[in-house]
XYZ file of C-alpha atoms in Angstrom:
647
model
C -35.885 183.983 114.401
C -33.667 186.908 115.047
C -30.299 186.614 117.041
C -30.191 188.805 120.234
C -28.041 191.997 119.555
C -24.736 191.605 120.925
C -24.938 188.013 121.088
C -22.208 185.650 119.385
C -23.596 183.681 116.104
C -20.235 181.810 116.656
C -21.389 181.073 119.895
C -25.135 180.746 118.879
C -24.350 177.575 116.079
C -22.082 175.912 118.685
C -25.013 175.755 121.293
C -27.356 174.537 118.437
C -24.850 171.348 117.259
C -24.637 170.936 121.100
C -28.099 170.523 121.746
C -28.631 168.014 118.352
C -25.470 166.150 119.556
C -26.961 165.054 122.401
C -30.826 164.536 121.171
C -28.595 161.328 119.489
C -29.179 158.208 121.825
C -29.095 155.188 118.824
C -25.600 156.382 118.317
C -22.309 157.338 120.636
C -20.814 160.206 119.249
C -17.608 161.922 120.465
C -14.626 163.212 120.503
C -10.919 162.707 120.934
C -7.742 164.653 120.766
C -4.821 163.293 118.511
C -3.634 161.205 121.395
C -7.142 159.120 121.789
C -8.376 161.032 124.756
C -12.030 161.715 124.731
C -12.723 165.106 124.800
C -16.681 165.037 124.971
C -19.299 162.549 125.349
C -22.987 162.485 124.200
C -25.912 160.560 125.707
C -25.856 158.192 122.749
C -22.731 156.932 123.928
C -23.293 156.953 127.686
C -26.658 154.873 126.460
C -24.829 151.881 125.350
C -20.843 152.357 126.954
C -22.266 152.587 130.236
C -20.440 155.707 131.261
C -21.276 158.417 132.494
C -19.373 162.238 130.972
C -17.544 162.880 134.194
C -16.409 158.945 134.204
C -14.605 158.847 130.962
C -13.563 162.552 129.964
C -9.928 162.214 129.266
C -9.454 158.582 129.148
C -7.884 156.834 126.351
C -10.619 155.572 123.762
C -9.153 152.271 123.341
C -10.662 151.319 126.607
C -13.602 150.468 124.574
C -11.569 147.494 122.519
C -11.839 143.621 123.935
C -7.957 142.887 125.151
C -7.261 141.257 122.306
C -7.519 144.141 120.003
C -5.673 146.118 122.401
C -2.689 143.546 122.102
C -2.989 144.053 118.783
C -3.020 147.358 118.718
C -6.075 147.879 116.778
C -6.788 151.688 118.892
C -3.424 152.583 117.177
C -4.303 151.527 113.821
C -7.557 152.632 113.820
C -5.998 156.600 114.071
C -3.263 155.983 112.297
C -5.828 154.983 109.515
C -8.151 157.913 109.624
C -5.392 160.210 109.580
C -3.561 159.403 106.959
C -6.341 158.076 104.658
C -8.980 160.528 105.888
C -10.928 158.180 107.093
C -11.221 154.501 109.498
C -15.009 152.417 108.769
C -15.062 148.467 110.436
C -17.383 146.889 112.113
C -15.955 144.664 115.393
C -16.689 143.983 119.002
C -16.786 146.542 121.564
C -16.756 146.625 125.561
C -18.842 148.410 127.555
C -18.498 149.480 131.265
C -19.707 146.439 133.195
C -17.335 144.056 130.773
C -20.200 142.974 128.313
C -19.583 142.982 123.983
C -21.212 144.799 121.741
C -20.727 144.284 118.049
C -20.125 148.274 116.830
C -20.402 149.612 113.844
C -17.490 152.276 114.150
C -16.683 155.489 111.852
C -13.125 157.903 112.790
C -12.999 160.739 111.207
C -9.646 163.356 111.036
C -10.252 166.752 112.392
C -7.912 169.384 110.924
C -7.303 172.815 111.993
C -7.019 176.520 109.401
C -3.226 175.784 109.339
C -3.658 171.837 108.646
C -2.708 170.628 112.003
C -4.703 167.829 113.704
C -7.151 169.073 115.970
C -8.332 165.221 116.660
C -10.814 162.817 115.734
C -14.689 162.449 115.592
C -16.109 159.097 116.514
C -19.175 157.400 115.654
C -20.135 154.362 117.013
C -23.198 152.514 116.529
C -24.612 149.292 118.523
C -25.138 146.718 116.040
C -25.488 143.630 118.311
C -29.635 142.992 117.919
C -28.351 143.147 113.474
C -25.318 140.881 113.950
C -27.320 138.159 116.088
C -30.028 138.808 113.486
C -27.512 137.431 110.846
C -25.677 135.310 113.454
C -28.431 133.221 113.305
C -29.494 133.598 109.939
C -26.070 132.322 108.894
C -26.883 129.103 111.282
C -30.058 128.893 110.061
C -28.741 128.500 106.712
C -25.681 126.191 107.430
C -28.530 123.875 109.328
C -30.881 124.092 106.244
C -28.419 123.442 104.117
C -27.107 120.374 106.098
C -30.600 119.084 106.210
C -31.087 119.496 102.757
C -27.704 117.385 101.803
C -28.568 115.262 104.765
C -31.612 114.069 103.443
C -31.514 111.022 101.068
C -35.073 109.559 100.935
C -36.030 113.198 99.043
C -34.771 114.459 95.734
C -34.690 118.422 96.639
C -33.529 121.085 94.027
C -33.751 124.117 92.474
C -35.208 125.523 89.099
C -34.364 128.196 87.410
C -37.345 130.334 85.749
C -36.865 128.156 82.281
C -36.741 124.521 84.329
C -32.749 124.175 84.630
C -31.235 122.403 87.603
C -29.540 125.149 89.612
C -28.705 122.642 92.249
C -28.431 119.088 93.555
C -28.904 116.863 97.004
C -27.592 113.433 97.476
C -31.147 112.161 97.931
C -31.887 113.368 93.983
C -28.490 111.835 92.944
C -29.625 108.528 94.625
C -33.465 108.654 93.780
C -32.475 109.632 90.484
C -28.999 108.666 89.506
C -27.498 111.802 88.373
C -24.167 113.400 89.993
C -24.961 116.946 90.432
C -22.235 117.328 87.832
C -23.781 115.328 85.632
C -26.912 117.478 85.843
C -27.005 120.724 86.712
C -27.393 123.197 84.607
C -30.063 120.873 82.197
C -33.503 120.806 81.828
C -35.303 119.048 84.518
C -38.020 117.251 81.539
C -35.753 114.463 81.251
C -36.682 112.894 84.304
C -39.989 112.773 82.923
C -41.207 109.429 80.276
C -40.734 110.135 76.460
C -45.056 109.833 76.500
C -45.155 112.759 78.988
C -42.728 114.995 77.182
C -44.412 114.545 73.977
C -47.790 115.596 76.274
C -45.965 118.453 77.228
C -46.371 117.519 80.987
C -42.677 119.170 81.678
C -44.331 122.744 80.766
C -47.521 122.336 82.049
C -46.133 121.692 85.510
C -43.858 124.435 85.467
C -46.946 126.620 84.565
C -49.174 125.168 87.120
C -46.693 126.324 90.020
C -46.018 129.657 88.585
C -50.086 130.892 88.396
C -51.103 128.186 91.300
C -48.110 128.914 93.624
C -47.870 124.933 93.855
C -47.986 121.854 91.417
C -48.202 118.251 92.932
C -49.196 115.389 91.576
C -47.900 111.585 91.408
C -46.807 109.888 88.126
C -43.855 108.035 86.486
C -40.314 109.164 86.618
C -37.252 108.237 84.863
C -34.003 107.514 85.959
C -30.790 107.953 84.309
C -30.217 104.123 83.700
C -33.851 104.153 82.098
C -35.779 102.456 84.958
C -38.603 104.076 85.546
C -40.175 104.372 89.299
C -43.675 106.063 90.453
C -42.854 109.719 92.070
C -44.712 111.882 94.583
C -44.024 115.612 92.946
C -44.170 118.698 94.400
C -43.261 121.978 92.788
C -43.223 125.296 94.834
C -42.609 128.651 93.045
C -40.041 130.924 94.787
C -40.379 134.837 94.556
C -39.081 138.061 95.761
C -40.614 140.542 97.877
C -41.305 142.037 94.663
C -42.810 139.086 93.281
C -40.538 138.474 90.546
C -39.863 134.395 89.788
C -36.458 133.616 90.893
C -37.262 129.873 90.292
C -38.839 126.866 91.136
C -38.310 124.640 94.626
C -38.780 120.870 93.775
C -39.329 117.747 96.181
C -39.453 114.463 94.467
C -40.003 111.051 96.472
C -39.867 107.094 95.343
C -42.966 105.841 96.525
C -42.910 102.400 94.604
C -42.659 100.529 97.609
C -45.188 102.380 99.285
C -47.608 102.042 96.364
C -46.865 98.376 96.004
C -47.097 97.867 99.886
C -50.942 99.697 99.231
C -51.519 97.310 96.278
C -50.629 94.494 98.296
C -52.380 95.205 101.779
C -55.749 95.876 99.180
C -55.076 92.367 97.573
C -54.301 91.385 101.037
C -57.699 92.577 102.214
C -59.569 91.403 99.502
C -58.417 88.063 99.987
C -59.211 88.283 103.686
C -62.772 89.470 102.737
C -63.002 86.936 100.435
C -62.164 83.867 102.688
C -64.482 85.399 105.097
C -66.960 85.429 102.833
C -66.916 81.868 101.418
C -66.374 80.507 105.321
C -69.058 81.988 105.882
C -71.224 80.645 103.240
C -69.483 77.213 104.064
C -70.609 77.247 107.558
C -74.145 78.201 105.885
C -74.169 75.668 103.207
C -72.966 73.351 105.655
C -75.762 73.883 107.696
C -78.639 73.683 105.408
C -76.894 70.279 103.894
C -77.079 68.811 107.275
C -80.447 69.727 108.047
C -81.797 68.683 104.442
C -79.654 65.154 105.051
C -82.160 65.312 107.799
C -85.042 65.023 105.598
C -83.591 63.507 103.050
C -82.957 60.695 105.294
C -86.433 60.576 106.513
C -88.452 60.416 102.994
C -85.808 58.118 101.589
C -86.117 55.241 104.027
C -89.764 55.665 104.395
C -89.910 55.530 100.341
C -88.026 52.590 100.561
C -90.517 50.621 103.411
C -93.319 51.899 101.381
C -91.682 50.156 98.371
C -91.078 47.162 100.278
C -94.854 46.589 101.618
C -96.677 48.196 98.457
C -98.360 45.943 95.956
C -96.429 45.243 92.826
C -98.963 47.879 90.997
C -97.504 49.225 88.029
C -100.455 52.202 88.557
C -97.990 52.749 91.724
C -94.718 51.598 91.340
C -93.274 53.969 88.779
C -95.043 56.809 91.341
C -92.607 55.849 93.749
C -89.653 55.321 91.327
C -89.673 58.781 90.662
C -90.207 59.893 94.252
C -87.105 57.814 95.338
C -84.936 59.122 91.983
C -85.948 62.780 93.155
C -84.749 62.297 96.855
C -82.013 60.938 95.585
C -81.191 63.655 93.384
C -81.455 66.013 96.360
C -78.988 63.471 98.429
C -76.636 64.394 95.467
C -76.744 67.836 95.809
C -76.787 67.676 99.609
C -73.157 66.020 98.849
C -72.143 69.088 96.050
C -73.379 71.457 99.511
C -71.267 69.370 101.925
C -68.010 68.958 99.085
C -68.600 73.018 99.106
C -68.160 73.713 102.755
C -66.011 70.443 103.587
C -67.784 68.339 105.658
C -68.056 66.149 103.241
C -67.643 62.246 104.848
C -64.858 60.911 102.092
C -63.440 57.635 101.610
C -60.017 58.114 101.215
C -58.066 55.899 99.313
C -54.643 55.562 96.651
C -56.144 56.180 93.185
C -54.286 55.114 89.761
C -55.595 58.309 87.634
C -55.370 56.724 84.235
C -57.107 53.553 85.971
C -59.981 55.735 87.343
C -60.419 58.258 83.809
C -60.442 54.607 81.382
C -63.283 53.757 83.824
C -65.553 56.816 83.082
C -64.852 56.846 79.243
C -68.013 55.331 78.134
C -69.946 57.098 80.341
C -67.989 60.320 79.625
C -68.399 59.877 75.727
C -72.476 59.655 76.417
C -72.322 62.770 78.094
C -70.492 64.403 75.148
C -72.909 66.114 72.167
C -71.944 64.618 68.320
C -69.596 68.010 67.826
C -67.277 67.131 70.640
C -64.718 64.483 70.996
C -61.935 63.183 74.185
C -58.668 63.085 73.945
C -56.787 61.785 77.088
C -52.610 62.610 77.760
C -51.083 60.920 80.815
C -47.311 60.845 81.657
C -45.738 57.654 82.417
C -44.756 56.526 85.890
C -47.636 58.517 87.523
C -47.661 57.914 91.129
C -51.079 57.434 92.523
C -52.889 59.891 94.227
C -55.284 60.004 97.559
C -58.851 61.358 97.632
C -62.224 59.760 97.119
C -62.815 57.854 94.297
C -66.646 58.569 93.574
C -66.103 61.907 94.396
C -63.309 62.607 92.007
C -65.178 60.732 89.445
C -68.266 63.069 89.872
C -65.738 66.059 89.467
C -64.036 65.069 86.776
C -67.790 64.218 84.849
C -68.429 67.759 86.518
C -65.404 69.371 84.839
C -66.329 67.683 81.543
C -70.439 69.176 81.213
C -68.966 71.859 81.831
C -66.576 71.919 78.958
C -69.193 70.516 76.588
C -71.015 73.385 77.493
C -68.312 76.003 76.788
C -68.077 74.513 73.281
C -71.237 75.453 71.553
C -69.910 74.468 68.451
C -67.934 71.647 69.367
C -64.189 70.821 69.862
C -61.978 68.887 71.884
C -62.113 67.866 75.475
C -57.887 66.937 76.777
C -58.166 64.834 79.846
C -54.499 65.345 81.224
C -52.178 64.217 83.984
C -48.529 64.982 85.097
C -46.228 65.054 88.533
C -46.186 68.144 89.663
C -43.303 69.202 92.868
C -44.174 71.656 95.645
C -42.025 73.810 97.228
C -42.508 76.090 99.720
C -42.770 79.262 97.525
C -45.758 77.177 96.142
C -49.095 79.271 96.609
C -51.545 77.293 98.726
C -49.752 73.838 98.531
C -47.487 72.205 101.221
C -43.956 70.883 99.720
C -44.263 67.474 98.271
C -45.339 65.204 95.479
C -48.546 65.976 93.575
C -50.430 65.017 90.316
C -51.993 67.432 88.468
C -54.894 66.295 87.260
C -56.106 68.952 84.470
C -59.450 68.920 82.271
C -59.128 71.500 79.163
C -61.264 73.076 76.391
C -61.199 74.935 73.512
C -64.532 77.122 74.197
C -65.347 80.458 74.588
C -63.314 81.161 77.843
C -64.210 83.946 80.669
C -63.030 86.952 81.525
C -61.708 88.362 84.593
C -64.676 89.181 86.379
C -66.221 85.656 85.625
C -63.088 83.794 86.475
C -62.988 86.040 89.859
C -66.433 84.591 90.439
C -66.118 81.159 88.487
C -66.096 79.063 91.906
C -68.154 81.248 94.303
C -71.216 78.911 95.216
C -74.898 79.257 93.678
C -72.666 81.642 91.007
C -73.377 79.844 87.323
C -73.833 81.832 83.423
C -75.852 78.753 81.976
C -79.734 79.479 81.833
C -82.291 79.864 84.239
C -82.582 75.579 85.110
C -79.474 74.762 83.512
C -76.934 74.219 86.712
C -77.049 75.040 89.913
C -73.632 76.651 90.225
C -72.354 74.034 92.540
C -70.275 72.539 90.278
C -66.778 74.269 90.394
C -67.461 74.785 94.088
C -67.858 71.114 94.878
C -64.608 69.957 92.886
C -62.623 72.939 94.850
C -64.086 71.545 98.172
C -63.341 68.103 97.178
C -59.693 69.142 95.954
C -58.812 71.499 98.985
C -60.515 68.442 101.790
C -57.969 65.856 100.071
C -54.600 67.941 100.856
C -54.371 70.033 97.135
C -56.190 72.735 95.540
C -58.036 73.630 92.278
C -56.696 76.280 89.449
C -58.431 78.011 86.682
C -57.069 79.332 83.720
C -59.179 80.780 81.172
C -59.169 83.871 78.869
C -61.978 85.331 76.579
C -62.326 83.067 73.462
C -59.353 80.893 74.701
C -60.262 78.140 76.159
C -60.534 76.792 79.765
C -58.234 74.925 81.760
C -59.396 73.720 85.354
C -56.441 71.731 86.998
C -56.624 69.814 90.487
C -53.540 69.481 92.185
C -54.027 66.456 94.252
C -51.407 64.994 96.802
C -49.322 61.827 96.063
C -50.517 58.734 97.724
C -48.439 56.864 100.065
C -48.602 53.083 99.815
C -47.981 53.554 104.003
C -51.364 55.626 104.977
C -53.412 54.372 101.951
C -55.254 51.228 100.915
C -55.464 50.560 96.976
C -59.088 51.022 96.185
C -59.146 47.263 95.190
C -58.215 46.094 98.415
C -61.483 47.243 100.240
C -64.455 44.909 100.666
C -67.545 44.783 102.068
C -68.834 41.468 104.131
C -72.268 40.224 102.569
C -74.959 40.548 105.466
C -75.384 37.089 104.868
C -72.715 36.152 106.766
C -74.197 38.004 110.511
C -72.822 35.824 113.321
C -76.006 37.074 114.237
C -79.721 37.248 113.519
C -81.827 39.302 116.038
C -80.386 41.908 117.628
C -80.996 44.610 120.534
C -80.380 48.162 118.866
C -79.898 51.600 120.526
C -80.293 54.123 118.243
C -80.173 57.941 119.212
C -80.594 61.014 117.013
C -82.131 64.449 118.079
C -84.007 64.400 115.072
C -87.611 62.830 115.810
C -87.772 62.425 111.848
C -84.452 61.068 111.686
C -84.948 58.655 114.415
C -88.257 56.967 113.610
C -87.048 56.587 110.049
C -84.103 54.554 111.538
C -86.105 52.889 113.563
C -88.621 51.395 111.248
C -85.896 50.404 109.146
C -84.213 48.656 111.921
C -87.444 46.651 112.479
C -87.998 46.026 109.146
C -84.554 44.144 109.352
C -85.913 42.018 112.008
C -84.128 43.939 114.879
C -85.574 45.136 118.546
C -85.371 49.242 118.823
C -84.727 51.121 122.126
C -84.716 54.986 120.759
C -82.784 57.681 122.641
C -83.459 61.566 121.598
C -79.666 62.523 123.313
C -76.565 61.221 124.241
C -77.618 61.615 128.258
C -81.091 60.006 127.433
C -78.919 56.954 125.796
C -76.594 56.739 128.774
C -79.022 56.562 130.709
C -80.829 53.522 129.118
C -77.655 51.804 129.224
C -76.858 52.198 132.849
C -80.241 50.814 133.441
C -80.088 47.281 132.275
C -83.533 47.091 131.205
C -82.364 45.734 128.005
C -79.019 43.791 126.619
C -77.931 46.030 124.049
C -75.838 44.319 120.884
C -75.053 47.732 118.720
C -75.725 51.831 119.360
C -76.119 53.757 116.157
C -75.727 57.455 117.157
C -76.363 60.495 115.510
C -72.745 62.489 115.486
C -74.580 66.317 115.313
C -76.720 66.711 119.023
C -76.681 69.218 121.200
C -74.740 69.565 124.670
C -73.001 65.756 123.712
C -71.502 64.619 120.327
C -71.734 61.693 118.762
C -68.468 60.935 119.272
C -68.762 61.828 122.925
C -71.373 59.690 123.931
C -69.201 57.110 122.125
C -66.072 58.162 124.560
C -68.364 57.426 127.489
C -69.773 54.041 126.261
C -66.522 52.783 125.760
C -65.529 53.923 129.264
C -68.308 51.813 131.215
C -68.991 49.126 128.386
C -65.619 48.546 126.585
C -67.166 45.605 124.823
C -69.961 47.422 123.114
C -69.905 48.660 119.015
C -71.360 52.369 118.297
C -71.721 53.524 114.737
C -72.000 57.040 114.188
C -74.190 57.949 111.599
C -73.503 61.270 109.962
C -72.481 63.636 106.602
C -69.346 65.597 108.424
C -66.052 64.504 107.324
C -64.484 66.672 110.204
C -65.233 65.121 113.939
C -64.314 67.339 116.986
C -60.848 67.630 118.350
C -60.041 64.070 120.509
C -63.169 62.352 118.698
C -61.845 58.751 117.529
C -61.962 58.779 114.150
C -61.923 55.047 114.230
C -65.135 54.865 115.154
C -67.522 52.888 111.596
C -69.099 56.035 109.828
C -72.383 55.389 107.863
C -72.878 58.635 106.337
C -76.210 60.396 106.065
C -78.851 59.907 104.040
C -78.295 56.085 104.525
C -80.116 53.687 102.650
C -81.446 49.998 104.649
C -79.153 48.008 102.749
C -76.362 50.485 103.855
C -77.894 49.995 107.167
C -77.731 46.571 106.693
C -74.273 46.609 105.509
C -72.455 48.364 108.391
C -74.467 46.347 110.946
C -72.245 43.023 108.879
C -69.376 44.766 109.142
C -69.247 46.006 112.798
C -70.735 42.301 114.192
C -68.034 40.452 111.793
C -65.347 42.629 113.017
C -65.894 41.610 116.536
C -67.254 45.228 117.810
């Protein structure tokens, strides 16, 4: 481009610096004479002062400081600085027209003239408010991380160097983990990890997960400086530049003990749960089919034993019959291991000397042993006496015994053993108070976990196919748990067995001695023939009793409910002497018709026939029980009772 002739190149560079000056808007540049006048103005600084040329031409720069840099006479400095030093840089807050702060990035530089006077000063300001909020806030933003970080004390949070030293340390790490951050900064973060680990090289292989992953976590054991070790949620994050060069490692550790021992426990919890479901729900089942099969029972028993009773002596026929009545009765049996099982077993409760009872069974305990095993009995002195059923706990305890003879292939010794045990109320599954442990122990081949899980679950058995019926353990729980105490099994694989039942105390008070109960002989009947109501919903059930009754000599009026007897009674058409009632009917109980009897004939006796130990809530429990399957002579028996007693 050539210059115009004539024209000044002076002039020409003046007008060019003119026009770039103010093509500036991000910055305010201008100038001022030595005595901080302004002397120009660009648009840059009428952008972001506010004013306009004409507004501020030959007004004093320090106009632009807050009041109290003016009282401190910053303007002055600020001059005085550039020129004597060639030069004033800061950075500080600024005021615009309308009275609003900027924070300015400001530059003064001298002006001198050919002769080394001072022309004045060039100014350059910048706006640097949007940077200084920027790192305003970034400064917050760190104080508040940083805060959090040493506010947090349920978290161990640190930081790694590249090689795995501790570059810092939170409270939460120094209380997860023991350590002051004095104590361990600066050393390698593997000794929080188990000697076993470190020798696995777990240390390294975490640190080189995280650096090629981006991220290691895991859970796992964790020392602590006093040894103790405690299960850790991990997580390792690695920390780069924009570059991607490893500056380190970012680690979170948390105790989760409790929270995994919580899990472990809500599981065990819920197992347990299942569990008791489970076997209440085979209970109510078992229960069921024991009631219904009593049922039967009852019905081929008695007519077995009328069919005995009016047969022939034929020995063609007799031993026919014999076997007939042993099988029923064999069923009756396990109709009572059923009912034991579920608890509805009708016991006799009474205050039983254990060494008394075990001398009893000894011969009959030493038939049941093979040649290759032997009995040893070991009773502590002074043992109190206990409460449960006699027969019932004798059945167990022969129970107990097969079942040790069987565990003992090749023989050994059988320790019949009883002590006082005290229950407290950190006792699992006992109420506080007096008990006798009543324990029967082998020397067999023991189970293992799984089979001692299992050992007392019902139908569950490892004899052979025909050798037990898996009953066994479940009916000597049931037994133990209906009499106030519960059963315990201790066993391990080629160890032995021990199966203890922890029965309750007996009080002389709510007990009689087992020796103290008799039976009247029917012989002595105040009366002969009598008027009998008896009702069952059973049609089985009810003809069996009645042709029992008859064969006894006595009149039968049958009722198929507790409404259908009622209603016989409020008749009249017959003088009743004695109701025998079914406990288990539909829409009314047992126990309820009895309730209503005694209500309009005070004067009247009602047995109730039945194989529950457990009546309904407000059923009197005083009420003569002949439990199902009854024979006639127990028939017989509780008629003599109930007629001697004046019922």
């Amino acid at each position: 481009m050539s210059v115009p002739q004539g024209y000044d190149v002076s002039l020409l560079d003046e007008e060019r610096y003119r026009l770039l000056i103010d093509a500036i808007t991000d910055y305010a540049i201008y100038m001022i004479d030595p005595e901080g006048k302004i002397v120009s103005w660009n648009p840059g600084a009428q952008r972001f002062k506010g004013y306009e040329a004409w507004e501020i031409l030959g007004e004093h720069f320090s106009r632009f400081y807050t009041p109290e840099d003016r009282l401190a006479r910053a303007p002055e400095h600020a001059l005085r600085t550039a020129a004597t030093e060639g030069r004033f840089e800061k950075e500080g807050w600024r005021v615009r027209k309308d009275g609003s702060r900027f924070w300015a990035h400001v530059i003064i530089d001298p002006i001198w003239g050919r002769s080394g006077e001072l022309l004045g000063f060039a100014k350059v300001t910048r706006d640097l408010t949007e940077r200084k909020k920027a790192e305003t806030e970034l400064r917050l933003s760190e104080q508040k991380f940083q805060l959090l970080v040493q506010g947090v004390t349920d978290y161990a949070l640190y930081m790694l160097d590249p090689d795995g030293r501790v570059s810092n340390w939170n409270p939460g790490a120094t209380r997860i983990k023991g350590y002051t951050a004095d104590e361990i900064v600066g050393r390698h973060f593997s000794q929080f990890y188990t000697p076993e680990d470190r020798e696995r090289g777990e240390p390294a292989r975490s640190l080189e997960t995280a650096r090629r992953d981006g991220r290691f976590e895991r859970e796992g054991w964790r020392q602590r400086k006093d040894g103790t070790r405690f299960w850790a949620h991990v997580i390792i994050d690695a920390i780069r530049n924009e570059e991607g060069t490893l500056l380190g490692f970012a680690k979170i550790t948390r105790d989760i003990t409790e929270k995994v021992e919580a899990q472990k426990a809500l599981t065990q919890a819920r197992e347990e749960l299942f569990q008791s479901q489970k076997m209440e729900a085979i209970g109510q089942l078992t229960g069921g089919i024991a009631h219904d099969f009593n049922n039967l029972l009852m019905a081929v028993l008695g007519s077995l034993e009328i069919l005995k009773k009016r047969l022939p002596d034929d020995p063609a026929l007799t031993p026919l019959l014999d076997n007939a009545i042993q099988g029923a009765e064999r069923g009756a049996a396990l109709t009572q291991r059923m009912l034991a099982f579920s608890r509805r077993q009708e016991l006799n409760m009474q205050a039983i000397d254990v060494p008394v009872l075990v001398g009893g069974m000894m011969d009959f305990i030493q038939r049941s042993l093979s040649a290759s095993a032997s009995v040893e009995t070991r009773f502590a002195e002074n043992l109190p006496h206990i409460t449960s059923d006699p027969v019932q706990l004798e059945t167990a305890l022969l129970n107990l015994v097969v079942n040790a003879r069987d565990a003992m292939a090749g023989g050994g010794t059988i320790v019949i053993s009883a002590e006082e045990y005290l229950a407290d109320e950190n006792t699992e599954r006992l109420k506080p108070g007096c008990y006798v442990r009543l324990s029967v122990a082998d020397s067999g081949e023991g189970m293992d976990e799984e089979t001692l899980i299992r050992a007392t679950t019902p139908f569950f058995t490892t004899k052979g196919v025909g050798k037990g019926t898996g009953l066994g353990l479940s009916m000597v729980q049931g037994l133990t748990e209906q009499s106030g105490g519960k059963l315990e099994i201790e066993s391990q694989k080629g160890k032995g067995t021990t199966v203890s039942l922890y029965l309750p105390a007996a009080d002389a008070n709510d007990c009689p001695q087992s020796s103290e109960k008799t039976m009247p002989s029917p012989a002595a009947t105040p009366r002969g023939r009598l008027t009998i109501l008896a009702v069952d919903d059973d049609a089985l059930v009810l003809m069996n009793t009645t042709l029992m009754l008859e064969d006894l000599g006595h009149t039968v009026i049958e009722a198929y409910s507790g409404t259908d007897a009622l209603k016989e009674l409020r008749s009249g058409a017959h003088d009743i002497d004695l109701v025998i009632t079914d406990h288990s009917m539909p829409r009314m109980t047992g126990s309820e018709l009895a309730a209503a009897i005694r209500e309009e004939r005070p004067g009247l006796p009602v047995v109730l026939a039945t194989g529950y130990a457990e009546l309904p809530t407000g059923g009197d429990n005083r009420l003569p029980r002949l439990p199902k399957p009854f024979s006639q002579n127990q028939l017989q028996e509780i008629i003599a009772t109930v007629l001697a007693g004046g019922r």
